[in-house]
Amino acid sequence: MTPVRITITRAVGSAPRGVGTQMLVWPDRIAGTIGGGALEWAAMAKARQMLDDGQSLAQETMPLGPALGQCCGGSVSLRFERADTMDSLPQKPLWIYGAGHVGRALVAVMAPLPDWAITWVDVADDRFDAVPDGVTQLVAANPARVVQHAPEDAHHLILTYSHELDMALCHALLQHGFASAGLIGSATKWARFRNRLSALGHPPQDIARIACPIGDPALGKHPQALAIGVAHAMVRAGQNAALGDKAG
């Protein structure tokens, strides 16, 4: 049975998700979310009624107020239509090097986010744990050599087991180009890396584009805490870029 696709076409005030957010509704399951809570339950009920009635298209505006048992104060307009898939949204390429504890934690946090197309790189297949759906696994004996295959607008996070490999990746990225790059490590490690990269001929302003350390020190050094801090920074940077694009 072809499901009903729900799309947020307008969001005013305090709404749980933005315009363009979609979900699919079948009689017995769903995919995606328009924000959960009473809004989503009401929208799912509407979609399932359409499936029962054979209806193919509808539009509805739902105030997020007392009628839904909410006090958000906004409203959303929804389009309901029969469709097999959700629209593909533009994704930013994110290359993560290293499948150790921090790499696994970070991929687990970032993979569900729809804005990122993740390529996960390490030196051997047995270094990977379960690879989430939608994540591209790339095994390379020398990960620094695969940097040339990354899009020049890709974001990179370096989390490998080896300082020498980290260094080779930084060197390769500075030769190739990137949207952003982050390196796990201490201030001492980064001071040494800056000196070595400078000796290789990289200008200080280019070296400074690599962020190190990464994460939020206030959260601690546990792999999950590091992953949360890094993911937070990535999501905020992406949102700020989107706002900048709209402002321009």
XYZ file of C-alpha atoms in Angstrom:
248
model
C 0.000 0.000 0.000
C 1.278 3.446 -0.906
C 1.676 5.440 2.324
C 0.666 9.013 3.001
C 3.535 11.494 3.028
C 3.113 14.408 5.432
C 5.095 17.577 4.706
C 5.336 20.712 6.833
C 4.655 23.511 4.349
C 4.481 26.410 6.820
C 5.586 26.855 10.428
C 4.654 29.888 12.520
C 5.791 30.653 16.044
C 6.996 27.837 18.285
C 6.841 24.770 16.020
C 8.598 21.422 16.648
C 10.151 21.093 13.167
C 10.805 23.332 10.183
C 9.338 23.723 6.715
C 10.130 20.764 4.456
C 10.191 18.186 7.249
C 8.454 14.986 6.163
C 7.252 11.632 7.403
C 5.532 8.603 5.856
C 2.511 6.915 7.410
C 1.261 3.373 6.721
C -1.596 1.639 8.550
C 0.846 -0.133 10.873
C 4.070 1.896 10.882
C 5.734 5.226 10.203
C 9.055 6.556 8.898
C 10.504 9.919 9.859
C 8.968 12.442 12.224
C 7.426 15.907 12.053
C 8.199 16.535 15.699
C 6.356 13.948 17.770
C 3.814 14.719 20.459
C 0.173 15.612 19.970
C 0.778 17.245 16.574
C 2.281 14.088 15.117
C -0.428 11.850 16.609
C -3.135 14.044 15.088
C -1.375 14.105 11.718
C -0.919 10.313 11.771
C -4.616 9.855 12.543
C -5.505 12.117 9.607
C -3.144 10.200 7.287
C -4.562 6.809 8.320
C -8.096 8.061 7.797
C -7.025 9.041 4.271
C -5.690 5.519 3.720
C -9.010 4.059 4.881
C -11.016 6.429 2.690
C -8.808 6.151 -0.396
C -8.139 9.897 -0.307
C -4.950 10.979 -2.108
C -4.439 14.651 -1.209
C -5.281 17.004 1.661
C -3.996 20.101 3.399
C -4.543 21.220 6.962
C -3.332 23.901 9.369
C -3.015 22.812 12.981
C -2.716 25.391 15.790
C -0.333 24.236 18.509
C -2.620 25.277 21.313
C -5.416 24.010 23.548
C -7.086 22.021 20.767
C -4.070 19.696 20.772
C -3.502 19.937 24.503
C -0.394 22.069 23.922
C 0.764 25.530 24.895
C 3.414 26.135 22.185
C 1.496 29.019 20.668
C 2.506 28.415 17.049
C 0.891 26.617 14.141
C 1.943 24.382 11.279
C 0.443 23.806 7.853
C 0.665 20.236 6.570
C 0.310 18.678 3.133
C -0.910 15.066 3.003
C -0.316 13.148 -0.228
C 0.090 9.566 -1.353
C 3.789 8.949 -2.067
C 6.227 6.046 -1.703
C 9.245 8.039 -0.530
C 10.259 11.202 1.248
C 11.966 13.922 -0.776
C 15.744 13.775 -0.704
C 17.213 16.771 1.101
C 20.661 18.233 0.328
C 23.302 16.667 2.562
C 26.715 17.930 3.606
C 29.534 15.396 3.124
C 31.194 14.417 6.417
C 34.271 12.183 6.439
C 35.155 10.596 9.775
C 38.554 8.930 10.111
C 38.855 6.334 12.855
C 36.542 3.564 14.069
C 37.749 3.443 17.656
C 35.667 4.309 20.718
C 35.265 8.003 19.878
C 34.686 7.377 16.168
C 31.978 4.823 16.909
C 30.293 7.135 19.405
C 30.401 10.055 16.979
C 29.005 8.077 14.051
C 26.194 6.802 16.284
C 25.268 10.405 17.159
C 25.640 11.900 13.683
C 24.204 9.121 11.496
C 20.520 9.720 12.357
C 20.785 13.413 11.447
C 19.410 13.943 7.922
C 21.751 16.810 7.011
C 24.939 14.735 6.803
C 26.230 12.158 4.302
C 28.847 10.255 6.304
C 31.865 8.390 4.956
C 33.589 6.397 7.720
C 37.234 5.519 7.100
C 39.685 3.178 8.841
C 42.548 0.847 7.976
C 40.818 -2.546 8.403
C 37.328 -3.958 8.262
C 37.590 -5.523 11.728
C 38.087 -2.097 13.314
C 34.479 -1.196 12.576
C 31.595 -2.035 14.843
C 28.072 -2.043 13.403
C 27.846 0.503 10.564
C 24.550 2.445 10.718
C 22.251 2.524 7.716
C 23.170 5.299 5.305
C 26.827 5.480 6.396
C 29.443 4.618 3.755
C 32.188 2.388 5.143
C 35.597 2.846 3.517
C 38.545 0.570 4.319
C 41.906 2.003 3.256
C 45.396 0.788 4.196
C 46.506 4.428 3.976
C 43.549 6.719 4.752
C 45.552 9.833 3.859
C 45.561 8.683 0.233
C 41.752 8.605 0.032
C 41.457 12.288 0.985
C 41.856 13.122 -2.705
C 38.517 11.402 -3.363
C 36.592 13.553 -0.874
C 34.604 16.509 -2.213
C 36.409 19.782 -1.631
C 33.387 21.041 0.319
C 33.470 18.060 2.692
C 33.797 18.325 6.459
C 36.415 16.098 8.108
C 36.926 14.745 11.628
C 40.205 12.975 12.417
C 39.955 10.482 15.292
C 42.457 7.741 14.464
C 44.566 5.514 16.721
C 47.863 6.952 15.412
C 49.433 10.408 15.720
C 51.403 9.762 12.534
C 48.230 8.909 10.663
C 46.543 11.995 12.128
C 49.451 14.084 10.901
C 49.337 12.554 7.423
C 45.621 13.275 7.199
C 46.093 16.917 8.242
C 48.803 17.305 5.603
C 46.638 15.680 2.926
C 43.631 17.843 3.785
C 45.651 21.054 3.619
C 46.842 20.021 0.172
C 43.346 19.042 -0.993
C 40.953 21.617 0.497
C 37.978 21.233 2.823
C 34.957 23.004 4.300
C 36.034 22.304 7.874
C 38.350 19.919 9.699
C 38.685 18.852 13.303
C 41.388 16.802 15.019
C 41.095 14.974 18.311
C 43.925 15.729 20.728
C 45.405 18.066 23.273
C 46.753 21.587 22.944
C 50.260 20.125 23.221
C 49.636 17.707 20.366
C 48.285 20.512 18.195
C 51.274 22.764 18.934
C 53.588 20.026 17.661
C 51.407 19.408 14.637
C 51.354 23.119 13.769
C 55.152 23.182 13.781
C 55.393 20.093 11.583
C 52.753 21.337 9.147
C 54.503 24.691 8.946
C 57.761 22.897 8.139
C 55.933 21.135 5.302
C 55.165 24.548 3.799
C 51.591 25.172 4.884
C 50.812 28.837 5.696
C 49.701 29.618 9.279
C 46.279 30.843 8.130
C 45.608 27.523 6.416
C 46.807 25.472 9.379
C 44.552 27.517 11.663
C 41.498 26.233 9.773
C 41.962 22.846 11.443
C 40.272 22.835 14.856
C 42.103 21.070 17.675
C 41.178 20.084 20.343
C 37.575 19.245 19.444
C 34.591 18.645 21.682
C 33.399 20.528 24.742
C 35.842 20.363 27.694
C 32.954 20.976 30.097
C 31.451 17.607 29.090
C 34.575 15.583 29.903
C 36.619 13.082 27.902
C 34.359 10.029 27.838
C 33.875 8.925 24.184
C 30.143 9.651 24.273
C 30.765 13.042 25.905
C 33.311 13.921 23.218
C 30.884 12.777 20.526
C 28.080 14.909 21.943
C 30.333 17.973 22.081
C 31.604 17.513 18.536
C 28.131 16.775 17.138
C 26.751 19.866 18.866
C 29.442 22.014 17.262
C 28.818 20.478 13.824
C 25.059 20.984 13.998
C 25.424 24.571 15.221
C 27.923 25.352 12.466
C 25.540 23.915 9.879
C 22.625 25.927 11.203
C 24.669 29.121 11.264
C 25.770 28.523 7.669
C 22.143 28.034 6.617
C 21.130 31.248 8.363
C 23.991 33.046 6.660
C 22.868 31.750 3.282
C 19.342 33.033 3.881
C 20.607 36.381 5.073
C 22.692 36.753 1.952
